């Protein structure tokens, strides 16, 4: 009798051992193989972790469209894995599709409590909170998403930017942005990089957001750069004027800050000044003080202009100094925002200094087909390093009477041959 009981116990233990071994085998296989692996489908098709992993992937791939059999499998898996947040994600999303938003939010919030790092749950709840004007909850969702995603949070800002364009979420997003300046900057940057019209971006930005546009890391410079790169120069200059609060009379000048007043820099339609191993250009006492080290060639100052076709006179004063070394300085003007040195050249005027203040002038012809121009103060190195320092002031550019030429070669020749100088008392 004892022998029979021993055999029975051994049989039970053997079956139990096989069952535990099988479960261990399934668990190891699910952890090491992809959920879509044929081995998983054969040996562990109903294992909860495999079901939920596989269905979560299908949820993304099929944009949430799941059949009844798949949903039934998820429900069975959820019953065996009640602490797995993926079941709440899948079922909550299905409840949204089935027109049960309140129930869906409760399901998703339960899943979020189980796994606060589940990104898709955050996104679904963010959308629902915005649609139901739960602004504080929406801001919290974004803050958590930003921490979870880290450097990859740009797609979230892009998604929020798209929500600002949708009538059903526009007002909610706008309200949320006003209570989260970090979120507002990210969304406005995403809009500035897109095809969104500038007026739409300005309308969305709060007073704080519009003031923030002046920061070099914010959306203002990005928007201006986008318009310049697409050749929309008049619009870019208008947006630039609006961002930096430039007065209409100042914005109408051919050159911004031609008198070299000490102001906050606002490129590209204002001065971009160099301070590097090439040299330094600095505004002091209503003058441009230039220290060029003469080791390498490059730009020391530049500004993007939007001049109409016609004839212009360019002039500037050089204060007393000496510029007869091997290195050279000159003002150049060329068509386009990039202004290559050897192409599209409209002007090339040397900067020379003498013992007395010295006025240098040149005539320029802006041809048709040249909607934007770049004015550059450039240093040209010689065979050996030869540093030089000059002070420039009273820059002037104005139209002059006379027929405008349409040829680039004529413009270049006019600038070169008409360059003249005179001593300033």
Short mmCIF file of C-alpha atoms in Angstrom, two decimals:
data_model
loop_
_atom_site.label_atom_id
_atom_site.label_comp_id
_atom_site.label_asym_id
_atom_site.label_seq_id
_atom_site.Cartn_x
_atom_site.Cartn_y
_atom_site.Cartn_z
CA UNK A 1 0.00 0.00 0.00
CA UNK A 2 2.81 2.33 0.90
CA UNK A 3 4.43 1.47 -2.38
CA UNK A 4 1.26 2.51 -4.27
CA UNK A 5 1.11 5.81 -2.41
CA UNK A 6 4.77 6.35 -3.20
CA UNK A 7 4.19 5.76 -6.88
CA UNK A 8 1.19 8.13 -6.82
CA UNK A 9 3.22 10.83 -5.09
CA UNK A 10 6.03 10.34 -7.52
CA UNK A 11 3.61 10.60 -10.44
CA UNK A 12 2.11 13.81 -9.06
CA UNK A 13 5.55 15.28 -8.48
CA UNK A 14 6.62 14.23 -11.96
CA UNK A 15 3.58 15.87 -13.56
CA UNK A 16 4.05 18.96 -11.43
CA UNK A 17 7.70 19.09 -12.37
CA UNK A 18 6.90 18.76 -16.04
CA UNK A 19 4.23 21.47 -15.76
CA UNK A 20 6.56 23.85 -13.91
CA UNK A 21 9.28 23.08 -16.44
CA UNK A 22 6.88 23.78 -19.30
CA UNK A 23 5.84 27.09 -17.74
CA UNK A 24 9.49 27.97 -17.20
CA UNK A 25 10.23 27.06 -20.80
CA UNK A 26 7.33 29.24 -22.02
CA UNK A 27 8.42 32.14 -19.81
CA UNK A 28 12.03 31.95 -21.01
CA UNK A 29 10.95 31.70 -24.64
CA UNK A 30 8.62 34.69 -24.35
CA UNK A 31 11.38 36.78 -22.77
CA UNK A 32 14.01 35.88 -25.35
CA UNK A 33 12.07 35.60 -28.63
CA UNK A 34 10.04 38.23 -30.49
CA UNK A 35 6.30 38.02 -29.80
CA UNK A 36 5.70 37.35 -33.51
CA UNK A 37 8.16 34.45 -33.61
CA UNK A 38 6.75 31.16 -35.04
CA UNK A 39 8.06 29.37 -31.95
CA UNK A 40 5.93 31.59 -29.70
CA UNK A 41 2.87 30.96 -31.87
CA UNK A 42 3.45 27.21 -31.63
CA UNK A 43 4.48 26.67 -28.01
CA UNK A 44 3.05 29.67 -26.09
CA UNK A 45 0.22 31.23 -28.12
CA UNK A 46 -1.88 32.10 -25.09
CA UNK A 47 0.88 33.06 -22.68
CA UNK A 48 -0.24 36.46 -21.25
CA UNK A 49 3.03 38.29 -21.84
CA UNK A 50 3.22 37.02 -25.43
CA UNK A 51 -0.42 37.93 -26.12
CA UNK A 52 -0.08 41.45 -24.73
CA UNK A 53 3.28 42.09 -26.42
CA UNK A 54 1.98 40.87 -29.76
CA UNK A 55 -1.31 42.77 -29.52
CA UNK A 56 0.35 46.02 -28.43
CA UNK A 57 2.52 45.84 -31.55
CA UNK A 58 -0.54 45.16 -33.70
CA UNK A 59 -2.32 48.09 -32.05
CA UNK A 60 0.32 50.48 -33.38
CA UNK A 61 0.72 48.79 -36.76
CA UNK A 62 -3.01 48.67 -37.50
CA UNK A 63 -3.78 52.06 -35.93
CA UNK A 64 -5.91 50.43 -33.23
CA UNK A 65 -8.09 48.22 -35.46
CA UNK A 66 -8.38 44.85 -33.65
CA UNK A 67 -10.76 42.01 -34.43
CA UNK A 68 -13.07 40.37 -31.90
CA UNK A 69 -10.98 37.20 -31.55
CA UNK A 70 -7.88 39.24 -30.71
CA UNK A 71 -9.78 41.28 -28.13
CA UNK A 72 -11.14 38.10 -26.50
CA UNK A 73 -7.57 36.77 -26.28
CA UNK A 74 -6.48 40.04 -24.63
CA UNK A 75 -9.29 39.79 -22.07
CA UNK A 76 -8.23 36.26 -21.14
CA UNK A 77 -4.61 37.39 -20.88
CA UNK A 78 -5.66 40.33 -18.69
CA UNK A 79 -7.43 37.97 -16.31
CA UNK A 80 -4.16 36.04 -15.86
CA UNK A 81 -1.97 39.16 -15.72
CA UNK A 82 -4.02 41.78 -13.82
CA UNK A 83 -0.94 43.94 -13.11
CA UNK A 84 0.14 44.33 -16.76
CA UNK A 85 -0.67 47.85 -17.99
CA UNK A 86 -0.71 46.79 -21.65
CA UNK A 87 -4.07 45.12 -21.20
CA UNK A 88 -5.52 48.41 -19.94
CA UNK A 89 -3.96 50.22 -22.91
CA UNK A 90 -5.45 47.83 -25.46
CA UNK A 91 -8.90 47.62 -23.88
CA UNK A 92 -9.03 51.33 -23.10
CA UNK A 93 -8.21 52.18 -26.70
CA UNK A 94 -10.94 49.81 -27.90
CA UNK A 95 -13.43 51.51 -25.59
CA UNK A 96 -12.55 54.82 -27.23
CA UNK A 97 -13.29 53.28 -30.63
CA UNK A 98 -16.56 51.87 -29.29
CA UNK A 99 -17.74 55.33 -28.22
CA UNK A 100 -17.31 54.92 -24.46
CA UNK A 101 -14.90 57.76 -23.61
CA UNK A 102 -15.63 57.96 -19.88
CA UNK A 103 -15.09 54.24 -19.42
CA UNK A 104 -12.00 54.39 -21.62
CA UNK A 105 -10.43 57.16 -19.55
CA UNK A 106 -11.05 55.18 -16.35
CA UNK A 107 -9.41 52.10 -17.92
CA UNK A 108 -6.42 54.07 -19.21
CA UNK A 109 -5.92 55.87 -15.90
CA UNK A 110 -5.91 52.49 -14.12
CA UNK A 111 -3.26 51.28 -16.55
CA UNK A 112 -1.23 54.42 -16.00
CA UNK A 113 -1.22 53.82 -12.25
CA UNK A 114 0.22 50.35 -12.91
CA UNK A 115 2.89 51.61 -15.34
CA UNK A 116 3.51 55.38 -15.26
CA UNK A 117 6.04 55.00 -18.11
CA UNK A 118 3.59 53.59 -20.67
CA UNK A 119 3.88 56.23 -23.45
CA UNK A 120 0.82 55.31 -25.49
CA UNK A 121 -1.42 55.59 -22.44
CA UNK A 122 -0.03 59.08 -21.81
CA UNK A 123 -0.74 60.09 -25.40
CA UNK A 124 -4.31 58.77 -25.36
CA UNK A 125 -5.06 60.45 -22.05
CA UNK A 126 -3.45 63.69 -23.26
CA UNK A 127 -5.79 63.72 -26.25
CA UNK A 128 -8.86 63.02 -24.09
CA UNK A 129 -7.92 65.66 -21.50
CA UNK A 130 -7.52 68.29 -24.21
CA UNK A 131 -10.84 67.38 -25.82
CA UNK A 132 -12.66 67.62 -22.49
CA UNK A 133 -10.91 70.84 -21.30
CA UNK A 134 -9.02 69.14 -18.46
CA UNK A 135 -6.13 71.55 -18.96
CA UNK A 136 -4.19 70.91 -15.77
CA UNK A 137 -4.28 67.14 -16.37
CA UNK A 138 -3.17 67.71 -19.99
CA UNK A 139 -0.19 69.80 -18.87
CA UNK A 140 0.78 67.07 -16.39
CA UNK A 141 0.64 64.46 -19.14
CA UNK A 142 2.93 66.48 -21.36
CA UNK A 143 5.40 67.10 -18.53
CA UNK A 144 5.59 63.39 -17.82
CA UNK A 145 5.97 62.58 -21.52
CA UNK A 146 8.80 65.08 -21.84
CA UNK A 147 10.65 63.41 -18.96
CA UNK A 148 10.05 59.93 -20.35
CA UNK A 149 11.03 60.71 -23.92
CA UNK A 150 13.96 63.03 -23.13
CA UNK A 151 15.74 64.03 -26.34
CA UNK A 152 12.99 62.47 -28.47
CA UNK A 153 10.22 64.76 -27.20
CA UNK A 154 10.13 66.71 -30.50
CA UNK A 155 7.54 64.28 -31.98
CA UNK A 156 5.27 65.00 -29.01
CA UNK A 157 5.57 68.74 -29.59
CA UNK A 158 4.86 68.11 -33.28
CA UNK A 159 1.72 66.16 -32.37
CA UNK A 160 0.63 68.99 -30.09
CA UNK A 161 1.30 71.47 -32.89
CA UNK A 162 -1.02 69.48 -35.15
CA UNK A 163 -3.69 69.62 -32.43
CA UNK A 164 -3.53 73.41 -32.58
CA UNK A 165 -4.69 73.20 -36.20
CA UNK A 166 -7.70 70.97 -35.44
CA UNK A 167 -10.89 72.94 -34.57
CA UNK A 168 -11.93 70.47 -31.85
CA UNK A 169 -8.63 70.76 -29.91
CA UNK A 170 -7.38 74.25 -30.86
CA UNK A 171 -8.82 76.13 -27.88
CA UNK A 172 -7.84 73.42 -25.41
CA UNK A 173 -4.24 73.32 -26.63
CA UNK A 174 -4.00 77.10 -26.58
CA UNK A 175 -5.20 77.19 -22.97
CA UNK A 176 -2.73 74.47 -22.00
CA UNK A 177 0.17 76.31 -23.63
CA UNK A 178 -0.53 79.41 -21.60
CA UNK A 179 0.10 77.57 -18.34
CA UNK A 180 3.23 75.73 -19.54
CA UNK A 181 5.87 78.02 -21.14
CA UNK A 182 8.24 75.11 -21.84
CA UNK A 183 5.51 73.26 -23.71
CA UNK A 184 4.54 76.46 -25.54
CA UNK A 185 8.10 77.00 -26.79
CA UNK A 186 8.36 73.39 -28.02
CA UNK A 187 5.05 73.60 -29.89
CA UNK A 188 5.85 76.99 -31.42
CA UNK A 189 9.24 75.69 -32.58
CA UNK A 190 7.48 72.73 -34.22
CA UNK A 191 5.08 75.12 -35.96
CA UNK A 192 7.93 77.42 -37.04
CA UNK A 193 9.63 74.45 -38.74
CA UNK A 194 6.41 73.43 -40.52
CA UNK A 195 4.43 75.07 -43.31
CA UNK A 196 2.22 76.93 -40.82
CA UNK A 197 1.53 80.55 -41.81
CA UNK A 198 3.33 83.13 -39.63
CA UNK A 199 0.04 84.88 -38.74
CA UNK A 200 -1.30 81.60 -37.36
CA UNK A 201 1.77 81.16 -35.16
CA UNK A 202 1.58 84.72 -33.83
CA UNK A 203 -2.14 84.25 -33.09
CA UNK A 204 -1.39 81.11 -31.07
CA UNK A 205 1.53 82.55 -29.09
CA UNK A 206 0.83 84.11 -25.72
CA UNK A 207 2.42 87.46 -24.77
CA UNK A 208 5.12 85.44 -23.00
CA UNK A 209 5.59 83.27 -26.07
CA UNK A 210 5.91 86.31 -28.36
CA UNK A 211 8.53 87.85 -26.07
CA UNK A 212 10.37 84.53 -25.98
CA UNK A 213 10.57 84.55 -29.79
CA UNK A 214 13.53 86.94 -29.56
CA UNK A 215 15.66 84.32 -27.84
CA UNK A 216 18.18 82.81 -30.26
CA UNK A 217 17.14 79.29 -29.18
CA UNK A 218 13.42 79.91 -29.60
CA UNK A 219 10.93 79.84 -32.47
CA UNK A 220 11.47 83.37 -33.85
CA UNK A 221 14.87 82.82 -35.52
CA UNK A 222 13.69 79.42 -36.76
CA UNK A 223 10.66 80.95 -38.46
CA UNK A 224 12.70 83.73 -40.08
CA UNK A 225 15.30 81.22 -41.27
CA UNK A 226 12.60 79.00 -42.76
CA UNK A 227 11.17 81.90 -44.77
CA UNK A 228 14.62 83.01 -45.94
CA UNK A 229 15.56 79.50 -47.03
CA UNK A 230 12.38 79.32 -49.10
CA UNK A 231 13.12 82.64 -50.79
CA UNK A 232 10.23 84.51 -49.12
CA UNK A 233 12.42 87.51 -48.34
CA UNK A 234 9.85 90.33 -47.94
CA UNK A 235 7.73 88.13 -45.65
CA UNK A 236 10.82 87.08 -43.72
CA UNK A 237 11.80 90.71 -43.17
CA UNK A 238 8.24 91.59 -42.09
CA UNK A 239 8.17 88.69 -39.60
CA UNK A 240 11.64 89.66 -38.37
CA UNK A 241 10.42 93.24 -37.79
CA UNK A 242 7.41 91.94 -35.86
CA UNK A 243 9.44 89.56 -33.68
CA UNK A 244 12.06 92.11 -32.66
CA UNK A 245 9.74 95.11 -32.43
CA UNK A 246 11.62 97.13 -35.05
CA UNK A 247 10.04 100.52 -35.73
CA UNK A 248 8.63 100.96 -39.28
CA UNK A 249 10.99 103.86 -40.08
CA UNK A 250 14.00 101.81 -39.00
CA UNK A 251 12.81 98.72 -40.88
CA UNK A 252 12.39 100.79 -44.06
CA UNK A 253 16.10 101.72 -44.11
CA UNK A 254 18.19 99.90 -46.75
CA UNK A 255 20.71 98.91 -44.03
CA UNK A 256 19.57 98.25 -40.47
CA UNK A 257 21.66 100.08 -37.86
CA UNK A 258 23.92 101.73 -40.41
CA UNK A 259 25.00 104.15 -37.67
CA UNK A 260 26.33 101.29 -35.51
CA UNK A 261 24.32 101.98 -32.37
CA UNK A 262 24.68 99.60 -29.45
CA UNK A 263 21.55 97.44 -29.65
CA UNK A 264 20.61 93.81 -29.17
CA UNK A 265 21.64 91.87 -32.26
CA UNK A 266 18.83 90.41 -34.35
CA UNK A 267 20.20 88.67 -37.48
CA UNK A 268 19.86 88.10 -40.37
CA UNK A 269 18.41 91.55 -41.25
CA UNK A 270 20.61 93.17 -38.61
CA UNK A 271 24.33 92.76 -38.10
CA UNK A 272 25.95 89.39 -37.53
CA UNK A 273 29.36 90.16 -36.02
CA UNK A 274 32.31 87.81 -35.68
CA UNK A 275 34.30 87.17 -32.52
CA UNK A 276 36.53 84.18 -33.17
CA UNK A 277 40.01 83.10 -34.20
CA UNK A 278 39.46 85.01 -37.42
CA UNK A 279 39.16 88.33 -35.61
CA UNK A 280 36.56 90.50 -33.90
CA UNK A 281 34.08 93.12 -35.03
CA UNK A 282 32.47 95.08 -32.21
CA UNK A 283 30.12 98.07 -32.06
CA UNK A 284 31.49 100.87 -29.89
CA UNK A 285 30.78 104.61 -29.80
CA UNK A 286 28.57 104.48 -32.92
CA UNK A 287 31.39 102.83 -34.86
CA UNK A 288 32.37 99.35 -36.00
CA UNK A 289 35.73 98.53 -34.46
CA UNK A 290 37.45 95.74 -36.39
CA UNK A 291 40.46 93.70 -35.29
CA UNK A 292 41.43 91.32 -38.06
CA UNK A 293 44.22 88.86 -37.25
CA UNK A 294 45.15 88.23 -40.88
CA UNK A 295 45.76 84.50 -40.48
CA UNK A 296 42.68 83.23 -42.35
CA UNK A 297 40.15 84.68 -44.79
CA UNK A 298 36.53 85.06 -43.72
CA UNK A 299 33.56 87.27 -42.84
CA UNK A 300 33.78 89.75 -39.98
CA UNK A 301 30.33 91.35 -40.33
CA UNK A 302 27.30 90.62 -42.49
CA UNK A 303 23.67 91.61 -43.02
CA UNK A 304 20.92 90.43 -45.34
CA UNK A 305 19.36 93.22 -47.45
CA UNK A 306 16.18 93.34 -49.51
CA UNK A 307 16.87 96.06 -52.10
CA UNK A 308 14.71 96.77 -55.13
CA UNK A 309 16.35 96.78 -58.58
CA UNK A 310 18.04 100.11 -59.27
CA UNK A 311 21.16 102.21 -58.78
CA UNK A 312 22.53 102.88 -55.28
CA UNK A 313 25.44 104.70 -53.71
CA UNK A 314 27.30 103.00 -50.87
CA UNK A 315 29.54 105.07 -48.56
CA UNK A 316 31.41 104.72 -45.26
CA UNK A 317 34.06 106.55 -43.25
CA UNK A 318 37.35 105.02 -42.12
CA UNK A 319 38.91 106.68 -39.08
CA UNK A 320 42.69 107.37 -38.96
CA UNK A 321 44.78 104.22 -39.05
CA UNK A 322 47.01 102.04 -41.15
CA UNK A 323 45.95 99.23 -43.51
CA UNK A 324 48.94 98.71 -45.81
CA UNK A 325 49.87 95.21 -44.60
CA UNK A 326 49.56 91.96 -46.53
CA UNK A 327 46.03 91.32 -45.20
CA UNK A 328 43.11 93.14 -46.81
CA UNK A 329 39.63 94.24 -45.77
CA UNK A 330 36.78 94.97 -48.13
CA UNK A 331 33.02 95.42 -48.28
CA UNK A 332 31.27 93.09 -50.71
CA UNK A 333 27.67 92.79 -51.89
CA UNK A 334 26.29 89.77 -53.73
CA UNK A 335 22.89 88.41 -54.72
CA UNK A 336 21.37 85.81 -52.45
CA UNK A 337 21.44 85.07 -48.72
CA UNK A 338 24.62 82.98 -48.91
CA UNK A 339 26.63 85.46 -51.01
CA UNK A 340 29.37 83.28 -52.51
CA UNK A 341 32.57 85.20 -53.02
CA UNK A 342 33.14 84.42 -56.69
CA UNK A 343 29.57 84.46 -57.97
CA UNK A 344 26.73 87.00 -58.07
CA UNK A 345 29.15 89.73 -57.06
CA UNK A 346 27.68 93.26 -57.18
CA UNK A 347 30.31 95.20 -55.22
CA UNK A 348 33.84 94.78 -53.92
CA UNK A 349 35.25 97.91 -52.23
CA UNK A 350 38.57 97.91 -50.35
CA UNK A 351 38.74 99.38 -46.86
CA UNK A 352 41.82 101.58 -46.59
CA UNK A 353 42.87 103.88 -43.78
CA UNK A 354 45.01 107.04 -43.89
CA UNK A 355 46.32 109.58 -41.42
CA UNK A 356 42.99 111.46 -41.52
CA UNK A 357 39.32 110.37 -41.52
CA UNK A 358 38.62 108.99 -44.95
CA UNK A 359 35.29 108.68 -46.81
CA UNK A 360 34.94 105.93 -49.44
CA UNK A 361 32.03 105.66 -51.87
CA UNK A 362 30.92 103.23 -54.56
CA UNK A 363 27.97 102.94 -56.89
CA UNK A 364 26.03 99.69 -57.13
CA UNK A 365 23.44 98.45 -59.57
CA UNK A 366 20.94 95.90 -58.25
CA UNK A 367 19.70 93.93 -61.27
CA UNK A 368 16.32 92.32 -61.70
CA UNK A 369 16.15 88.74 -60.48
CA UNK A 370 18.10 89.61 -57.33
CA UNK A 371 15.42 89.77 -54.58
CA UNK A 372 17.89 89.61 -51.66
CA UNK A 373 21.51 90.58 -51.19
CA UNK A 374 24.18 89.97 -48.55
CA UNK A 375 26.44 92.82 -47.44
CA UNK A 376 29.70 91.49 -45.99
CA UNK A 377 32.81 92.98 -44.44
CA UNK A 378 35.44 90.38 -45.32
CA UNK A 379 39.05 89.87 -44.41
CA UNK A 380 41.44 88.40 -46.97
CA UNK A 381 44.67 86.90 -45.63
CA UNK A 382 48.00 87.33 -47.41
CA UNK A 383 50.93 84.95 -47.66
CA UNK A 384 51.92 85.68 -44.07
CA UNK A 385 49.77 86.68 -41.06
CA UNK A 386 49.38 90.44 -40.97
CA UNK A 387 46.95 91.77 -38.32
CA UNK A 388 45.19 95.06 -38.86
CA UNK A 389 42.71 97.21 -36.95
CA UNK A 390 40.29 99.77 -38.37
CA UNK A 391 37.31 101.77 -37.17
CA UNK A 392 34.37 102.28 -39.56
CA UNK A 393 31.43 104.64 -39.11
CA UNK A 394 28.64 106.53 -40.87
CA UNK A 395 27.67 103.71 -43.21
CA UNK A 396 25.21 104.88 -45.85
CA UNK A 397 23.30 103.28 -48.71
CA UNK A 398 20.78 105.24 -50.77
CA UNK A 399 19.22 105.24 -54.21
CA UNK A 400 20.57 107.55 -56.89
CA UNK A 401 19.02 108.71 -60.12
CA UNK A 402 19.92 106.98 -63.34
CA UNK A 403 18.78 104.00 -65.36
CA UNK A 404 19.05 100.62 -63.67
CA UNK A 405 20.99 97.91 -65.42
CA UNK A 406 19.69 94.36 -65.65
CA UNK A 407 23.09 92.73 -66.10
CA UNK A 408 25.18 91.47 -63.19
CA UNK A 409 28.46 92.23 -64.97
CA UNK A 410 27.51 95.88 -65.38
CA UNK A 411 26.68 96.09 -61.69
CA UNK A 412 30.06 94.70 -60.70
CA UNK A 413 31.93 96.97 -63.08
CA UNK A 414 30.04 100.01 -61.89
CA UNK A 415 30.87 99.30 -58.27
CA UNK A 416 34.52 98.70 -58.98
CA UNK A 417 35.19 101.60 -61.33
CA UNK A 418 33.10 104.13 -59.45
CA UNK A 419 34.77 103.57 -56.09
CA UNK A 420 36.20 106.88 -54.94
CA UNK A 421 37.55 108.39 -51.78
CA UNK A 422 37.80 111.76 -50.18
CA UNK A 423 39.18 113.15 -46.96
CA UNK A 424 36.56 113.89 -44.31
CA UNK A 425 37.20 117.11 -42.42
#
